[in-house]
Amino acid sequence: MITLENLQKTYPAAHGENSPAPVLRGVLVNIEKGDFVAIMGKSGCGKSTLLNILGCLDDYTGGRYLLYGKEVAAFNSKQKARARSKTFGFVFQSFHLLASETVLDNVKLPLRYSDIPKKDYDKVALSTLESLGIAHLSSKYPSALSGGEQQRAAIARALVNSPDVILADEPTGNLDSDTGKLIMKTLTRLHEEAAKTIILVTHDVKIASYADKLIEMRDGVIANCFSCKKGGEC
Ligand SMILES: Nc1ncnc2c1ncn2[C@@H]1O[C@H](COP(=O)(O)OP(=O)(O)O)[C@@H](O)[C@H]1O
Ligand SMILES: [Mg+2]
């Protein structure tokens, strides 16, 4: 599903600076449909950069990224937008819900980029909220929700277009450990029951242990890749 070959990323130099060191220096990885992958590594090692490239939110500067066998660098803006809205759903550490919109309206936002008719938006968004056990919060504003509820609303927003892949960047980073566990149980259920591919960035070993595959990043490359179920290297 996702193949990275010698993937590289160098950000442009900030004004007045010398050219910066590359952040990703040749990432090689293969992610299959239905995988549950955790990416770990020190702060600043390029985990978010990698996730943003996977989700077509950012461009890479070298190597190859094949999504369903197609080179992403060759995508036009329409194909990229389609990947962002149909293939991937994003979940972030700080939820990124719009404070001025209700939970229902937040969850409805990505539907604008779908083929679903407008008259069905409420129904689709509500049933997604229901599947996460928070339909009763649909008319509330994010500020009235607990952190765990906000993250579940954000997961609903990520799911509403039925993406194949959930990309989650430190999704439990702003939550206490019990709430973090509940969020991980939700992601595990999506993986097991809805066959979602999950790619999760975390610096917490306990959170990573929910995944089937563990990728360790170091110095802009994949230092290790373990199969958690089988034991040993991938
Ligand atoms: N938009 C950007 N412009 C320039 N440098 C960036 C940008 N985003 C991230 N970086 C740099 O790239 C490196 C990796 O960042 P990041 O991918 O956020 O790491 P991680 O998520 O592993 O903590 C850091 O040194 C960071 O300062
Ligand atoms: Mg990060």
mmCIF file of C-alpha atoms and ligand atoms in Angstrom:
data_model
loop_
_atom_site.group_PDB
_atom_site.id
_atom_site.type_symbol
_atom_site.label_atom_id
_atom_site.label_comp_id
_atom_site.label_asym_id
_atom_site.label_seq_id
_atom_site.Cartn_x
_atom_site.Cartn_y
_atom_site.Cartn_z
ATOM 1 C CA MET A 1 0.000 0.000 0.000
ATOM 2 C CA ILE A 2 2.771 2.418 1.042
ATOM 3 C CA THR A 3 6.354 1.951 -0.120
ATOM 4 C CA LEU A 4 9.092 4.406 0.736
ATOM 5 C CA GLU A 5 12.409 4.011 -1.045
ATOM 6 C CA ASN A 6 15.313 6.158 0.082
ATOM 7 C CA LEU A 7 12.839 8.907 1.044
ATOM 8 C CA GLN A 8 14.474 12.237 1.781
ATOM 9 C CA LYS A 9 13.346 15.571 3.110
ATOM 10 C CA THR A 10 15.351 18.754 3.478
ATOM 11 C CA TYR A 11 13.524 21.911 4.512
ATOM 12 C CA PRO A 12 14.555 25.077 2.697
ATOM 13 C CA ALA A 13 17.072 27.207 4.626
ATOM 14 C CA ALA A 14 15.514 29.906 6.773
ATOM 15 C CA HIS A 15 16.376 33.447 5.703
ATOM 16 C CA GLY A 16 20.039 34.214 6.414
ATOM 17 C CA GLU A 17 20.919 30.635 7.386
ATOM 18 C CA ASN A 18 23.230 28.167 5.723
ATOM 19 C CA SER A 19 21.505 25.282 3.990
ATOM 20 C CA PRO A 20 20.053 23.023 6.695
ATOM 21 C CA ALA A 21 20.857 19.385 7.321
ATOM 22 C CA PRO A 22 18.399 16.930 5.807
ATOM 23 C CA VAL A 23 15.688 15.743 8.214
ATOM 24 C CA LEU A 24 14.913 12.466 6.423
ATOM 25 C CA ARG A 25 18.018 10.856 4.968
ATOM 26 C CA GLY A 26 16.781 7.794 3.144
ATOM 27 C CA VAL A 27 13.759 6.195 4.770
ATOM 28 C CA LEU A 28 12.970 2.716 3.529
ATOM 29 C CA VAL A 29 9.694 1.208 4.622
ATOM 30 C CA ASN A 30 6.812 -0.907 3.442
ATOM 31 C CA ILE A 31 3.358 -0.591 5.010
ATOM 32 C CA GLU A 32 0.649 -3.065 4.031
ATOM 33 C CA LYS A 33 -3.083 -2.540 4.136
ATOM 34 C CA GLY A 34 -4.318 -3.429 7.622
ATOM 35 C CA ASP A 35 -0.975 -2.823 9.350
ATOM 36 C CA PHE A 36 -0.901 -1.129 12.754
ATOM 37 C CA VAL A 37 2.458 0.603 12.891
ATOM 38 C CA ALA A 38 3.999 2.684 15.662
ATOM 39 C CA ILE A 39 6.824 5.086 14.823
ATOM 40 C CA MET A 40 9.110 5.995 17.702
ATOM 41 C CA GLY A 41 12.213 8.134 18.019
ATOM 42 C CA LYS A 42 13.666 11.126 19.815
ATOM 43 C CA SER A 43 12.054 14.541 19.570
ATOM 44 C CA GLY A 44 13.186 16.255 16.367
ATOM 45 C CA CYS A 45 14.174 13.051 14.563
ATOM 46 C CA GLY A 46 11.597 13.610 11.812
ATOM 47 C CA LYS A 47 8.540 11.595 12.898
ATOM 48 C CA SER A 48 5.999 14.347 12.193
ATOM 49 C CA THR A 49 7.803 15.224 8.968
ATOM 50 C CA LEU A 50 7.464 11.609 7.844
ATOM 51 C CA LEU A 51 3.784 11.429 8.839
ATOM 52 C CA ASN A 52 3.001 14.679 6.999
ATOM 53 C CA ILE A 53 4.684 13.357 3.860
ATOM 54 C CA LEU A 54 2.769 10.067 4.144
ATOM 55 C CA GLY A 55 -0.490 12.028 4.380
ATOM 56 C CA CYS A 56 0.419 14.179 1.342
ATOM 57 C CA LEU A 57 0.413 17.285 3.570
ATOM 58 C CA ASP A 58 4.057 17.955 2.710
ATOM 59 C CA ASP A 59 6.352 17.172 -0.228
ATOM 60 C CA TYR A 60 9.479 15.060 -0.085
ATOM 61 C CA THR A 61 12.700 16.227 -1.685
ATOM 62 C CA GLY A 62 14.260 12.918 -2.732
ATOM 63 C CA GLY A 63 13.650 9.204 -3.124
ATOM 64 C CA ARG A 64 10.328 7.591 -3.871
ATOM 65 C CA TYR A 65 6.935 7.367 -2.177
ATOM 66 C CA LEU A 66 4.587 4.903 -3.804
ATOM 67 C CA LEU A 67 0.960 4.982 -2.653
ATOM 68 C CA TYR A 68 -0.987 2.027 -4.071
ATOM 69 C CA GLY A 69 1.886 1.672 -6.530
ATOM 70 C CA LYS A 70 1.719 5.275 -7.762
ATOM 71 C CA GLU A 71 4.528 7.811 -7.315
ATOM 72 C CA VAL A 72 3.171 10.597 -5.101
ATOM 73 C CA ALA A 73 5.630 13.192 -6.473
ATOM 74 C CA ALA A 74 3.821 12.877 -9.802
ATOM 75 C CA PHE A 75 0.369 13.570 -8.287
ATOM 76 C CA ASN A 76 -1.307 16.785 -9.417
ATOM 77 C CA SER A 77 -2.988 18.963 -6.806
ATOM 78 C CA LYS A 78 -6.345 17.247 -7.365
ATOM 79 C CA GLN A 79 -4.863 13.777 -6.805
ATOM 80 C CA LYS A 80 -3.100 15.017 -3.663
ATOM 81 C CA ALA A 81 -6.300 16.576 -2.321
ATOM 82 C CA ARG A 82 -8.104 13.323 -3.043
ATOM 83 C CA ALA A 83 -5.486 11.315 -1.134
ATOM 84 C CA ARG A 84 -5.703 13.753 1.793
ATOM 85 C CA SER A 85 -9.463 13.497 2.021
ATOM 86 C CA LYS A 86 -10.163 9.916 0.924
ATOM 87 C CA THR A 87 -7.138 7.801 1.753
ATOM 88 C CA PHE A 88 -5.983 9.415 4.992
ATOM 89 C CA GLY A 89 -7.620 10.613 8.179
ATOM 90 C CA PHE A 90 -5.499 12.716 10.525
ATOM 91 C CA VAL A 91 -5.447 12.788 14.317
ATOM 92 C CA PHE A 92 -3.193 15.261 16.130
ATOM 93 C CA GLN A 93 -1.853 15.670 19.650
ATOM 94 C CA SER A 94 -3.769 18.904 20.262
ATOM 95 C CA PHE A 95 -6.986 17.706 18.555
ATOM 96 C CA HIS A 96 -7.162 20.683 16.112
ATOM 97 C CA LEU A 97 -10.922 21.067 16.453
ATOM 98 C CA LEU A 98 -12.380 24.416 15.410
ATOM 99 C CA ALA A 99 -13.437 26.160 18.626
ATOM 100 C CA SER A 100 -16.151 28.200 16.911
ATOM 101 C CA GLU A 101 -17.941 25.135 15.503
ATOM 102 C CA THR A 102 -19.983 22.465 17.269
ATOM 103 C CA VAL A 103 -18.723 18.901 17.440
ATOM 104 C CA LEU A 104 -21.146 17.916 14.677
ATOM 105 C CA ASP A 105 -19.983 20.740 12.394
ATOM 106 C CA ASN A 106 -16.334 19.858 13.066
ATOM 107 C CA VAL A 107 -17.010 16.255 12.043
ATOM 108 C CA LYS A 108 -18.933 17.394 8.952
ATOM 109 C CA LEU A 109 -16.058 19.559 7.649
ATOM 110 C CA PRO A 110 -14.195 16.865 5.638
ATOM 111 C CA LEU A 111 -17.453 15.790 3.953
ATOM 112 C CA ARG A 112 -17.163 18.836 1.693
ATOM 113 C CA TYR A 113 -14.421 16.933 -0.109
ATOM 114 C CA SER A 114 -16.458 13.736 -0.443
ATOM 115 C CA ASP A 115 -19.026 12.510 -2.950
ATOM 116 C CA ILE A 116 -21.658 12.312 -0.206
ATOM 117 C CA PRO A 117 -24.685 14.536 -0.969
ATOM 118 C CA LYS A 118 -25.007 17.541 1.313
ATOM 119 C CA LYS A 119 -28.405 16.443 2.591
ATOM 120 C CA ASP A 120 -26.737 13.361 4.136
ATOM 121 C CA TYR A 121 -23.936 15.220 5.973
ATOM 122 C CA ASP A 122 -25.760 15.290 9.336
ATOM 123 C CA LYS A 123 -26.698 11.619 9.127
ATOM 124 C CA VAL A 124 -23.160 10.480 8.194
ATOM 125 C CA ALA A 125 -21.456 12.677 10.803
ATOM 126 C CA LEU A 126 -23.893 11.602 13.524
ATOM 127 C CA SER A 127 -23.465 7.910 12.799
ATOM 128 C CA THR A 128 -19.670 8.364 12.947
ATOM 129 C CA LEU A 129 -20.014 10.108 16.309
ATOM 130 C CA GLU A 130 -22.308 7.304 17.425
ATOM 131 C CA SER A 131 -19.729 4.665 16.489
ATOM 132 C CA LEU A 132 -17.327 6.430 18.868
ATOM 133 C CA GLY A 133 -19.918 6.680 21.634
ATOM 134 C CA ILE A 134 -20.176 10.485 21.625
ATOM 135 C CA ALA A 135 -23.316 11.239 19.581
ATOM 136 C CA HIS A 136 -24.750 12.901 22.707
ATOM 137 C CA LEU A 137 -22.025 15.565 22.469
ATOM 138 C CA SER A 138 -22.805 16.559 18.879
ATOM 139 C CA SER A 139 -24.288 19.992 19.659
ATOM 140 C CA LYS A 140 -21.588 20.970 22.167
ATOM 141 C CA TYR A 141 -18.575 23.169 21.426
ATOM 142 C CA PRO A 142 -15.095 21.633 21.847
ATOM 143 C CA SER A 143 -14.335 23.771 24.924
ATOM 144 C CA ALA A 144 -17.172 22.011 26.797
ATOM 145 C CA LEU A 145 -15.568 18.582 26.233
ATOM 146 C CA SER A 146 -12.871 16.743 28.180
ATOM 147 C CA GLY A 147 -9.567 16.025 26.419
ATOM 148 C CA GLY A 148 -10.560 12.418 25.752
ATOM 149 C CA GLU A 149 -13.916 13.492 24.325
ATOM 150 C CA GLN A 150 -12.214 16.090 22.117
ATOM 151 C CA GLN A 151 -9.829 13.451 20.808
ATOM 152 C CA ARG A 152 -12.716 11.087 20.077
ATOM 153 C CA ALA A 153 -14.451 13.928 18.207
ATOM 154 C CA ALA A 154 -11.210 14.449 16.267
ATOM 155 C CA ILE A 155 -11.092 10.712 15.482
ATOM 156 C CA ALA A 156 -14.701 10.947 14.258
ATOM 157 C CA ARG A 157 -13.662 13.798 11.970
ATOM 158 C CA ALA A 158 -10.746 11.677 10.712
ATOM 159 C CA LEU A 159 -13.106 8.760 10.021
ATOM 160 C CA VAL A 160 -16.061 10.506 8.468
ATOM 161 C CA ASN A 161 -14.848 10.064 4.883
ATOM 162 C CA SER A 162 -14.059 6.371 5.537
ATOM 163 C CA PRO A 163 -10.310 6.671 4.893
ATOM 164 C CA ASP A 164 -8.174 3.551 4.504
ATOM 165 C CA VAL A 165 -5.460 4.914 6.788
ATOM 166 C CA ILE A 166 -5.487 6.780 10.106
ATOM 167 C CA LEU A 167 -2.360 8.880 10.673
ATOM 168 C CA ALA A 168 -2.065 9.780 14.341
ATOM 169 C CA ASP A 169 0.693 12.108 15.576
ATOM 170 C CA GLU A 170 1.128 11.663 19.351
ATOM 171 C CA PRO A 171 -2.661 11.258 19.763
ATOM 172 C CA THR A 172 -2.382 10.599 23.497
ATOM 173 C CA GLY A 173 0.301 13.238 24.173
ATOM 174 C CA ASN A 174 -2.117 15.708 25.772
ATOM 175 C CA LEU A 175 -4.130 13.119 27.712
ATOM 176 C CA ASP A 176 -3.712 11.455 31.098
ATOM 177 C CA SER A 177 -2.696 7.806 30.915
ATOM 178 C CA ASP A 178 -6.163 6.315 31.530
ATOM 179 C CA THR A 179 -7.717 8.506 28.831
ATOM 180 C CA GLY A 180 -4.769 7.679 26.577
ATOM 181 C CA LYS A 181 -5.550 3.984 27.042
ATOM 182 C CA LEU A 182 -9.177 4.558 26.011
ATOM 183 C CA ILE A 183 -8.038 6.357 22.858
ATOM 184 C CA MET A 184 -5.655 3.475 22.079
ATOM 185 C CA LYS A 185 -8.506 0.997 22.594
ATOM 186 C CA THR A 186 -10.572 3.026 20.126
ATOM 187 C CA LEU A 187 -7.750 2.945 17.550
ATOM 188 C CA THR A 188 -7.265 -0.800 18.163
ATOM 189 C CA ARG A 189 -10.971 -1.402 17.589
ATOM 190 C CA LEU A 190 -10.830 0.569 14.317
ATOM 191 C CA HIS A 191 -7.905 -1.588 13.282
ATOM 192 C CA GLU A 192 -9.485 -4.890 14.252
ATOM 193 C CA GLU A 193 -13.143 -4.318 13.399
ATOM 194 C CA ALA A 194 -13.019 -1.743 10.602
ATOM 195 C CA ALA A 195 -9.716 -3.017 9.115
ATOM 196 C CA LYS A 196 -8.177 0.459 9.191
ATOM 197 C CA THR A 197 -4.471 0.800 8.615
ATOM 198 C CA ILE A 198 -3.073 2.784 11.540
ATOM 199 C CA ILE A 199 0.206 4.684 11.542
ATOM 200 C CA LEU A 200 0.877 6.137 14.948
ATOM 201 C CA VAL A 201 3.697 8.372 16.140
ATOM 202 C CA THR A 202 4.478 8.208 19.841
ATOM 203 C CA HIS A 203 7.392 8.506 22.224
ATOM 204 C CA ASP A 204 5.642 6.302 24.789
ATOM 205 C CA VAL A 205 6.604 2.608 24.739
ATOM 206 C CA LYS A 206 3.317 1.609 26.393
ATOM 207 C CA ILE A 207 1.338 3.375 23.658
ATOM 208 C CA ALA A 208 3.536 1.824 20.955
ATOM 209 C CA SER A 209 2.857 -1.641 22.369
ATOM 210 C CA TYR A 210 -0.692 -1.514 20.963
ATOM 211 C CA ALA A 211 0.780 -1.685 17.443
ATOM 212 C CA ASP A 212 1.755 -4.823 15.525
ATOM 213 C CA LYS A 213 4.876 -3.294 14.059
ATOM 214 C CA LEU A 214 7.349 -0.902 15.655
ATOM 215 C CA ILE A 215 9.540 1.393 13.600
ATOM 216 C CA GLU A 216 12.374 3.181 15.354
ATOM 217 C CA MET A 217 13.738 6.325 13.705
ATOM 218 C CA ARG A 218 17.206 7.666 14.344
ATOM 219 C CA ASP A 219 19.184 10.357 12.510
ATOM 220 C CA GLY A 220 16.651 10.607 9.702
ATOM 221 C CA VAL A 221 16.592 6.903 8.864
ATOM 222 C CA ILE A 222 14.774 3.816 10.125
ATOM 223 C CA ALA A 223 17.131 2.304 12.644
ATOM 224 C CA ASN A 224 14.977 -0.725 13.463
ATOM 225 C CA CYS A 225 11.704 -2.317 12.493
ATOM 226 C CA PHE A 226 10.241 -4.966 14.787
ATOM 227 C CA SER A 227 7.226 -7.150 14.357
ATOM 228 C CA CYS A 228 5.628 -6.962 17.812
ATOM 229 C CA LYS A 229 3.490 -10.054 17.244
ATOM 230 C CA LYS A 230 6.067 -12.386 15.704
ATOM 231 C CA GLY A 231 9.007 -10.949 17.626
ATOM 232 C CA GLY A 232 12.212 -10.109 15.791
ATOM 233 C CA GLU A 233 12.892 -7.839 12.884
ATOM 234 C CA CYS A 234 10.521 -7.197 9.996
HETATM 235 N N1 LIG B 1 8.511 23.523 8.445
HETATM 236 C C1 LIG B 1 9.767 23.319 8.853
HETATM 237 N N2 LIG B 1 10.774 24.116 8.409
HETATM 238 C C2 LIG B 1 12.047 23.898 8.793
HETATM 239 N N3 LIG B 1 12.431 22.919 9.637
HETATM 240 C C3 LIG B 1 11.478 22.117 10.123
HETATM 241 C C4 LIG B 1 10.098 22.258 9.761
HETATM 242 N N4 LIG B 1 9.376 21.296 10.397
HETATM 243 C C5 LIG B 1 10.272 20.572 11.113
HETATM 244 N N5 LIG B 1 11.524 21.067 10.955
HETATM 245 C C6 LIG B 1 12.745 20.508 11.564
HETATM 246 O O1 LIG B 1 12.834 19.150 11.167
HETATM 247 C C7 LIG B 1 13.291 18.347 12.248
HETATM 248 C C8 LIG B 1 12.308 17.227 12.502
HETATM 249 O O2 LIG B 1 11.094 17.763 12.974
HETATM 250 P P1 LIG B 1 9.817 16.862 13.289
HETATM 251 O O3 LIG B 1 9.523 16.045 12.081
HETATM 252 O O4 LIG B 1 8.757 17.753 13.783
HETATM 253 O O5 LIG B 1 10.366 15.913 14.442
HETATM 254 P P2 LIG B 1 9.601 14.986 15.505
HETATM 255 O O6 LIG B 1 8.167 14.929 15.113
HETATM 256 O O7 LIG B 1 10.305 13.669 15.432
HETATM 257 O O8 LIG B 1 9.810 15.609 16.839
HETATM 258 C C9 LIG B 1 13.496 19.273 13.431
HETATM 259 O O9 LIG B 1 14.856 19.617 13.486
HETATM 260 C C10 LIG B 1 12.662 20.475 13.079
HETATM 261 O O10 LIG B 1 13.200 21.643 13.638
HETATM 262 MG MG MG B 2 6.472 15.531 16.098
#
